[in-house]
């Protein structure tokens, strides 16, 4: 059986991607592009709530990766 890799985008994070992981609807390793992470951090520093929400969602995914034993990886270049 091959392991699926899922690249999440900002909209998936804002819509609560981790809920689907927790319910078992989504199975596989989760990838987050480094450029997206940089943008979210910049947005949060500038006071944009969407940046904070997405970063909180990434934190949930980190917790779930340990609980449900999948990989959460940051990939690619920052820009």
mmCIF file of C-alpha atoms in Angstrom, residues 10-56:
data_model
loop_
_atom_site.group_PDB
_atom_site.id
_atom_site.type_symbol
_atom_site.label_atom_id
_atom_site.label_comp_id
_atom_site.label_asym_id
_atom_site.label_seq_id
_atom_site.Cartn_x
_atom_site.Cartn_y
_atom_site.Cartn_z
ATOM 1 C CA UNK A 10 -4.409 28.318 2.946
ATOM 2 C CA UNK A 11 -8.079 27.714 2.227
ATOM 3 C CA UNK A 12 -7.862 24.118 3.490
ATOM 4 C CA UNK A 13 -6.271 25.345 6.710
ATOM 5 C CA UNK A 14 -8.876 28.087 7.165
ATOM 6 C CA UNK A 15 -11.699 25.591 6.612
ATOM 7 C CA UNK A 16 -10.458 23.269 9.350
ATOM 8 C CA UNK A 17 -8.451 20.600 7.557
ATOM 9 C CA UNK A 18 -7.482 19.035 10.904
ATOM 10 C CA UNK A 19 -11.132 18.123 11.595
ATOM 11 C CA UNK A 20 -11.069 15.794 8.609
ATOM 12 C CA UNK A 21 -7.790 14.256 9.763
ATOM 13 C CA UNK A 22 -9.176 13.717 13.256
ATOM 14 C CA UNK A 23 -12.353 12.075 11.903
ATOM 15 C CA UNK A 24 -10.274 9.754 9.715
ATOM 16 C CA UNK A 25 -11.670 11.167 6.465
ATOM 17 C CA UNK A 26 -8.164 12.032 5.288
ATOM 18 C CA UNK A 27 -5.274 9.598 5.564
ATOM 19 C CA UNK A 28 -1.721 10.287 4.470
ATOM 20 C CA UNK A 29 1.249 12.506 5.068
ATOM 21 C CA UNK A 30 0.578 16.236 5.100
ATOM 22 C CA UNK A 31 2.799 18.691 3.236
ATOM 23 C CA UNK A 32 2.903 22.446 3.779
ATOM 24 C CA UNK A 33 4.836 24.602 1.342
ATOM 25 C CA UNK A 34 7.491 26.763 2.983
ATOM 26 C CA UNK A 35 6.279 29.823 1.018
ATOM 27 C CA UNK A 36 2.791 29.374 2.483
ATOM 28 C CA UNK A 37 4.186 29.073 5.996
ATOM 29 C CA UNK A 38 6.226 32.260 5.488
ATOM 30 C CA UNK A 39 3.149 34.095 4.206
ATOM 31 C CA UNK A 40 1.027 32.940 7.143
ATOM 32 C CA UNK A 41 3.680 34.049 9.632
ATOM 33 C CA UNK A 42 3.881 37.434 7.890
ATOM 34 C CA UNK A 43 0.079 37.769 7.918
ATOM 35 C CA UNK A 44 -0.055 36.955 11.636
ATOM 36 C CA UNK A 45 2.663 39.522 12.415
ATOM 37 C CA UNK A 46 0.643 42.115 10.509
ATOM 38 C CA UNK A 47 -2.401 41.320 12.639
ATOM 39 C CA UNK A 48 -4.430 39.403 10.060
ATOM 40 C CA UNK A 49 -6.668 36.926 11.838
ATOM 41 C CA UNK A 50 -6.586 34.548 8.868
ATOM 42 C CA UNK A 51 -2.844 34.095 9.395
ATOM 43 C CA UNK A 52 -3.360 33.299 13.067
ATOM 44 C CA UNK A 53 -6.173 30.850 12.343
ATOM 45 C CA UNK A 54 -4.119 29.006 9.729
ATOM 46 C CA UNK A 55 -1.072 28.822 12.027
ATOM 47 C CA UNK A 56 -3.285 27.448 14.820
#
